[in-house]
Short mmCIF file of C-alpha atoms in Angstrom, two decimals:
data_model
loop_
_atom_site.label_atom_id
_atom_site.label_comp_id
_atom_site.label_asym_id
_atom_site.label_seq_id
_atom_site.Cartn_x
_atom_site.Cartn_y
_atom_site.Cartn_z
CA MET A 1 46.91 32.28 54.23
CA ALA A 2 46.29 33.14 57.91
CA ASP A 3 48.78 35.99 58.02
CA GLY A 4 47.99 37.04 54.35
CA VAL A 5 51.42 36.65 53.09
CA LEU A 6 52.32 34.34 50.18
CA PRO A 7 54.83 31.68 50.89
CA ALA A 8 58.34 31.85 49.25
CA ALA A 9 57.52 29.42 46.40
CA LEU A 10 54.65 31.75 45.23
CA THR A 11 56.71 34.74 45.68
CA VAL A 12 59.30 33.19 43.08
CA ALA A 13 56.26 32.53 40.76
CA PHE A 14 55.02 36.06 41.15
CA LEU A 15 58.45 37.61 40.32
CA LEU A 16 58.33 35.74 37.17
CA LEU A 17 54.73 36.98 36.40
CA LEU A 18 55.88 40.53 37.22
CA GLY A 19 58.79 40.30 34.86
CA THR A 20 56.38 39.25 32.14
CA ILE A 21 54.10 42.34 32.93
CA SER A 22 57.24 44.59 32.93
CA ALA A 23 58.44 43.46 29.49
CA ALA A 24 54.89 43.73 27.99
CA HIS A 25 54.14 47.22 29.28
CA GLY A 26 57.44 49.04 29.13
CA GLN A 27 58.10 50.86 32.34
CA LEU A 28 55.33 49.06 34.37
CA GLN A 29 57.43 47.33 36.95
CA THR A 30 57.69 46.61 40.65
CA GLY A 31 59.69 49.17 42.65
CA PHE A 32 59.31 51.87 39.98
CA TYR A 33 59.46 54.57 42.51
CA SER A 34 62.35 53.12 44.52
CA ASP A 35 64.60 55.93 43.46
CA SER A 36 62.34 58.79 42.52
CA CYS A 37 60.09 58.59 45.66
CA PRO A 38 61.26 55.76 47.90
CA GLY A 39 58.40 56.21 50.52
CA ALA A 40 55.60 56.24 47.78
CA GLU A 41 54.12 52.81 48.76
CA ASP A 42 54.31 53.46 52.40
CA ILE A 43 52.57 56.77 52.12
CA VAL A 44 49.67 54.99 50.28
CA THR A 45 49.55 52.26 52.77
CA ALA A 46 49.34 54.90 55.69
CA ALA A 47 46.48 56.78 53.95
CA VAL A 48 44.49 53.40 53.50
CA GLN A 49 45.18 52.32 57.19
CA GLU A 50 44.07 55.68 58.43
CA ALA A 51 40.88 55.50 56.34
CA ALA A 52 40.18 52.00 57.53
CA ALA A 53 40.67 52.77 61.10
CA SER A 54 37.39 54.84 61.10
CA ASP A 55 35.57 52.99 58.47
CA ALA A 56 36.66 49.31 57.65
CA THR A 57 34.00 49.34 54.80
CA ILE A 58 36.34 51.58 52.77
CA LEU A 59 38.64 48.47 52.15
CA PRO A 60 36.43 46.60 49.76
CA ALA A 61 35.38 49.97 48.29
CA LEU A 62 38.99 50.51 47.34
CA VAL A 63 39.30 47.19 45.53
CA ARG A 64 36.01 48.00 43.65
CA LEU A 65 37.50 51.47 42.70
CA GLN A 66 40.41 49.80 40.90
CA PHE A 67 38.07 47.53 38.99
CA HIS A 68 36.03 50.40 37.92
CA ASP A 69 39.06 52.41 36.93
CA CYS A 70 40.66 49.50 34.77
CA PHE A 71 37.52 47.90 33.12
CA VAL A 72 36.34 51.02 31.33
CA ARG A 73 37.39 51.49 27.75
CA VAL A 74 40.40 53.51 28.29
CA GLY A 75 41.85 51.11 31.05
CA CYS A 76 43.81 51.81 34.29
CA ASP A 77 44.42 55.62 34.04
CA ALA A 78 42.59 57.14 36.86
CA SER A 79 39.88 58.63 34.52
CA VAL A 80 37.45 57.70 37.19
CA LEU A 81 38.80 60.12 39.55
CA ILE A 82 38.09 63.18 37.27
CA THR A 83 35.41 65.49 38.55
CA SER A 84 36.48 68.72 36.94
CA ALA A 85 34.81 67.75 33.68
CA GLY A 86 31.34 68.24 35.05
CA SER A 87 28.56 65.96 34.08
CA ALA A 88 30.59 64.63 31.13
CA ALA A 89 33.10 63.02 33.47
CA GLU A 90 33.34 59.30 33.57
CA VAL A 91 32.48 59.05 37.15
CA ASN A 92 29.02 60.23 36.44
CA ASN A 93 28.02 57.05 34.56
CA ASN A 94 25.39 55.08 36.34
CA LYS A 95 27.71 52.08 36.37
CA HIS A 96 29.79 53.84 39.00
CA GLN A 97 26.86 54.30 41.27
CA GLY A 98 27.96 54.13 44.97
CA LEU A 99 31.65 54.25 44.10
CA ARG A 100 33.84 55.33 47.09
CA GLY A 101 37.50 55.69 47.98
CA LEU A 102 38.24 58.76 45.83
CA ASP A 103 38.94 60.83 48.87
CA VAL A 104 41.48 58.24 50.14
CA VAL A 105 43.25 58.44 46.85
CA ASP A 106 43.12 62.31 47.03
CA ARG A 107 44.76 62.19 50.71
CA ALA A 108 47.31 59.92 49.60
CA LYS A 109 48.05 62.12 46.55
CA ALA A 110 48.24 65.26 48.59
CA GLU A 111 50.94 63.70 50.96
CA LEU A 112 52.81 62.41 47.92
CA GLU A 113 52.88 65.79 46.40
CA GLU A 114 54.47 67.14 49.57
CA GLN A 115 57.12 64.53 49.51
CA CYS A 116 57.73 63.90 45.92
CA PRO A 117 55.99 66.48 43.76
CA GLY A 118 54.99 65.53 40.27
CA VAL A 119 56.31 61.94 40.58
CA VAL A 120 53.52 59.45 41.62
CA SER A 121 50.44 59.05 39.36
CA CYS A 122 47.03 58.71 40.61
CA ALA A 123 46.56 55.59 38.46
CA ASP A 124 49.36 53.92 40.54
CA ILE A 125 47.78 55.17 43.91
CA ILE A 126 44.46 53.29 42.94
CA ALA A 127 46.47 50.15 42.32
CA LEU A 128 48.43 50.27 45.39
CA ALA A 129 45.50 51.19 47.58
CA ALA A 130 43.45 48.14 46.23
CA ARG A 131 46.54 45.88 47.05
CA ASP A 132 46.72 47.28 50.57
CA ALA A 133 43.02 46.91 51.15
CA ILE A 134 43.22 43.14 50.18
CA ALA A 135 46.07 42.60 52.56
CA MET A 136 44.27 44.43 55.35
CA THR A 137 41.26 42.01 55.01
CA ASN A 138 43.64 38.99 55.58
CA GLY A 139 44.11 38.54 51.97
CA PRO A 140 47.52 37.90 50.17
CA SER A 141 50.18 40.63 50.36
CA PHE A 142 51.75 41.10 46.98
CA GLU A 143 53.99 43.43 45.05
CA VAL A 144 52.16 45.75 42.49
CA PRO A 145 53.89 46.79 39.30
CA THR A 146 53.88 50.52 39.10
CA GLY A 147 54.85 53.19 36.54
CA ARG A 148 51.43 53.95 35.28
CA ARG A 149 50.73 57.52 34.07
CA ASP A 150 47.42 59.29 34.31
CA GLY A 151 45.09 59.70 31.30
CA LEU A 152 44.00 62.82 29.47
CA SER A 153 40.43 62.08 29.00
CA SER A 154 37.38 61.16 31.00
CA ASN A 155 34.21 60.51 29.11
CA VAL A 156 30.82 59.43 30.84
CA ARG A 157 30.10 57.06 28.05
CA ASP A 158 33.43 55.06 28.47
CA ALA A 159 31.99 53.30 31.51
CA ASP A 160 29.03 51.73 29.56
CA VAL A 161 31.21 48.72 29.06
CA LEU A 162 31.47 47.90 32.82
CA PRO A 163 29.75 44.61 33.59
CA ASP A 164 26.28 44.92 35.18
CA VAL A 165 24.73 42.91 37.95
CA SER A 166 22.14 41.64 35.48
CA ASP A 167 24.45 40.41 32.79
CA SER A 168 24.21 36.82 31.84
CA ILE A 169 27.17 34.69 31.96
CA GLN A 170 27.68 34.89 28.16
CA VAL A 171 27.64 38.82 28.41
CA LEU A 172 29.98 38.73 31.26
CA ARG A 173 32.47 36.34 29.39
CA SER A 174 32.29 38.49 26.34
CA LYS A 175 32.96 41.82 28.43
CA PHE A 176 35.88 40.16 30.17
CA ALA A 177 37.44 38.86 26.91
CA ALA A 178 37.12 42.21 25.37
CA SER A 179 39.44 43.56 28.07
CA GLY A 180 41.89 40.58 27.61
CA LEU A 181 40.70 38.66 30.54
CA ASN A 182 39.75 35.01 30.31
CA ASP A 183 37.20 32.80 32.23
CA ARG A 184 39.67 32.22 35.01
CA ASP A 185 40.13 35.80 35.49
CA LEU A 186 36.42 36.19 35.52
CA VAL A 187 36.01 33.69 38.36
CA LEU A 188 38.92 35.02 40.37
CA LEU A 189 37.92 38.82 40.16
CA THR A 190 34.41 38.05 40.92
CA ALA A 191 35.92 36.28 44.14
CA ALA A 192 36.86 39.89 45.26
CA HIS A 193 33.24 39.97 46.39
CA THR A 194 34.56 37.78 49.30
CA ILE A 195 34.69 41.29 51.10
CA GLY A 196 32.13 43.98 51.27
CA THR A 197 28.40 44.58 50.96
CA THR A 198 25.99 45.63 48.20
CA ALA A 199 22.87 47.93 48.25
CA CYS A 200 19.38 46.39 47.94
CA PHE A 201 19.14 48.43 44.87
CA PHE A 202 21.34 45.82 43.04
CA VAL A 203 19.39 43.00 44.42
CA LYS A 204 15.71 44.03 44.13
CA ASP A 205 15.18 42.77 40.57
CA ARG A 206 16.12 39.19 41.63
CA LEU A 207 13.67 39.40 44.48
CA TYR A 208 10.67 41.08 43.07
CA SER A 209 10.75 41.61 39.32
CA TYR A 210 12.62 38.62 37.97
CA PRO A 211 11.21 37.54 34.35
CA LEU A 212 9.10 34.39 34.67
CA PRO A 213 7.27 32.22 32.19
CA GLY A 214 4.14 33.60 30.87
CA GLY A 215 5.15 37.14 31.12
CA ARG A 216 4.88 37.07 34.85
CA THR A 217 7.50 38.55 37.22
CA GLY A 218 8.54 37.51 40.60
CA SER A 219 11.61 35.98 42.56
CA ASP A 220 14.51 34.38 40.80
CA PRO A 221 13.83 30.64 41.03
CA SER A 222 17.35 29.71 41.47
CA ILE A 223 17.67 31.37 44.94
CA PRO A 224 17.28 28.75 47.55
CA ALA A 225 14.03 29.36 49.50
CA ALA A 226 15.56 30.02 52.90
CA PHE A 227 18.07 32.45 51.44
CA LEU A 228 15.24 34.12 49.46
CA SER A 229 13.35 34.67 52.61
CA GLU A 230 16.46 36.09 54.26
CA LEU A 231 17.10 38.58 51.43
CA LYS A 232 13.51 39.61 51.37
CA ALA A 233 13.62 40.26 55.10
CA ARG A 234 16.65 42.55 54.62
CA CYS A 235 15.59 44.15 51.30
CA ALA A 236 11.69 45.05 51.51
CA PRO A 237 10.03 46.26 48.34
CA GLY A 238 11.15 49.92 47.73
CA ASP A 239 14.05 49.79 49.94
CA PHE A 240 17.05 50.49 47.91
CA ASN A 241 19.59 51.46 50.34
CA THR A 242 19.99 48.78 53.01
CA ARG A 243 23.10 46.83 52.48
CA VAL A 244 23.64 43.01 52.51
CA PRO A 245 26.90 41.10 52.53
CA LEU A 246 28.25 39.90 49.24
CA ASP A 247 29.73 36.90 50.85
CA ARG A 248 27.22 35.63 53.40
CA GLY A 249 28.83 34.87 56.70
CA SER A 250 32.44 36.25 55.79
CA GLN A 251 31.98 39.70 54.38
CA GLY A 252 35.07 41.22 56.28
CA THR A 253 37.64 38.56 55.48
CA PHE A 254 39.37 37.62 52.28
CA ASP A 255 38.81 33.81 51.75
CA ASP A 256 37.23 31.41 49.36
CA SER A 257 33.90 31.54 51.11
CA ILE A 258 32.48 33.57 48.27
CA LEU A 259 33.03 30.45 46.04
CA ARG A 260 31.36 28.16 48.25
CA ASN A 261 28.40 30.64 48.45
CA ILE A 262 28.24 30.82 44.67
CA ARG A 263 28.28 27.01 44.42
CA ALA A 264 25.28 26.87 46.82
CA GLY A 265 23.44 29.82 45.30
CA LEU A 266 23.79 31.90 48.45
CA VAL A 267 24.98 35.16 46.74
CA PRO A 268 22.71 38.20 46.54
CA ILE A 269 23.59 39.60 42.97
CA ALA A 270 22.82 37.86 39.83
CA SER A 271 26.06 38.27 38.18
CA ASP A 272 27.97 36.37 40.91
CA ALA A 273 25.43 33.49 40.78
CA ALA A 274 25.78 33.55 36.90
CA LEU A 275 29.15 31.85 37.22
CA GLU A 276 27.33 28.55 37.86
CA ALA A 277 25.42 28.97 34.59
CA SER A 278 28.49 28.09 32.48
CA ASN A 279 30.14 24.74 32.38
CA ALA A 280 33.52 26.66 32.00
CA THR A 281 33.23 29.09 34.91
CA GLY A 282 31.39 26.47 36.99
CA ALA A 283 34.15 24.04 36.63
CA LEU A 284 36.64 26.80 37.75
CA VAL A 285 34.62 27.56 40.76
CA GLY A 286 34.52 23.82 41.64
CA ALA A 287 38.21 23.50 41.01
CA TYR A 288 39.16 26.22 43.53
CA LEU A 289 37.01 24.49 46.06
CA GLY A 290 38.87 21.19 45.38
CA ALA A 291 42.02 20.30 43.76
CA ALA A 292 43.14 23.85 43.03
CA SER A 293 42.17 25.17 46.34
CA SER A 294 45.90 25.75 47.36
CA SER A 295 46.44 28.08 44.41
CA PHE A 296 43.51 30.31 44.91
CA ALA A 297 45.43 33.18 46.54
CA GLN A 298 48.27 33.06 44.02
CA ASP A 299 45.83 32.99 41.02
CA PHE A 300 43.76 35.75 42.54
CA VAL A 301 46.88 37.99 42.76
CA GLY A 302 47.72 37.22 39.23
CA ALA A 303 44.32 38.14 38.00
CA MET A 304 44.51 41.44 39.90
CA ILE A 305 48.01 42.21 38.39
CA LYS A 306 46.65 41.31 34.89
CA MET A 307 43.61 43.59 35.32
CA GLY A 308 45.90 46.28 36.63
CA ALA A 309 47.89 46.31 33.38
CA ILE A 310 44.73 46.96 31.15
CA GLY A 311 45.48 50.02 29.02
CA ALA A 312 48.30 51.12 31.22
CA ILE A 313 49.93 54.30 29.99
CA THR A 314 53.74 54.57 30.52
CA GLY A 315 56.79 56.30 29.26
CA ASP A 316 56.07 59.92 28.29
CA ALA A 317 52.47 59.51 27.35
CA GLY A 318 49.62 60.91 29.50
CA GLU A 319 50.57 62.93 32.67
CA ILE A 320 51.24 62.85 36.34
CA ARG A 321 48.28 64.89 37.70
CA ASP A 322 48.88 67.61 40.34
CA GLU A 323 45.47 66.72 41.76
CA CYS A 324 43.65 63.47 41.00
CA SER A 325 40.20 65.03 40.33
CA ALA A 326 41.43 67.37 37.67
CA PHE A 327 43.64 67.32 34.57
CA ASN A 328 46.68 69.51 34.64
CA THR A 329 46.26 72.93 33.11
CA ASN A 330 49.95 73.53 32.18
#
């Protein structure tokens, strides 16, 4: 995995997987733009590279953007990019707090409209940008099925279903299942937190207002003492903006370190730590640190592709937006 490229045997497996995705979702397939806009994927890659050259933190942000687009009720349709609907737009839901990367998608879209007007959807740009971001952080390189079209609605309440950092493992499993994702997908997509940081805002409740017996509040007792001191030193009471690594010691590189930190209790947000609270998800974490370690990258890609097909609009439904932030007016 050092060079981020999947070996040939895994490539064959992925071609089979992608064939299944294509069959199940109509025109969702690899190389969808090979004739209509041959340079589409290169244009998106160039936009991501340009953004990362000045700010490497945009890479995990782009992965998060795809999750936030796909996991809402309507699925992977670029509804999260709409700003023209005012306060009623999905992006204004508090679950999207701190969402970044929309400008990178906009820049890629502008270039694509110059080269191939009315061809490449904003939903596909999100998926391709997330793929590129993973590869650029030493993660696996892989083909993304494309052919999504953009949705025609963006409702602020649609994002209520997004997982929350305070969700229990039972709630997380239920939310993933509602989107057609299983326990393995939950573990693997959580592992995307191998890159990036989180704001103290999302950690503070574990540190200072965790419910304790007798109606008291304090620190989450499952956090190892040394790590608790480390987090409190970074996230003082009332500090909501300082950022801490999601994957302690390996925040800039895609690897399985996040799983080791989850197993050791060394993750800042409660929803990551919650994987150890279920025998099912805990066993999967252990498996990827042991006998199944060699398939971690392959399985992660499979989970990303599966998530990227949630609610995908294909064929003649939806639209290809002229600008990603606004519905077409004609």
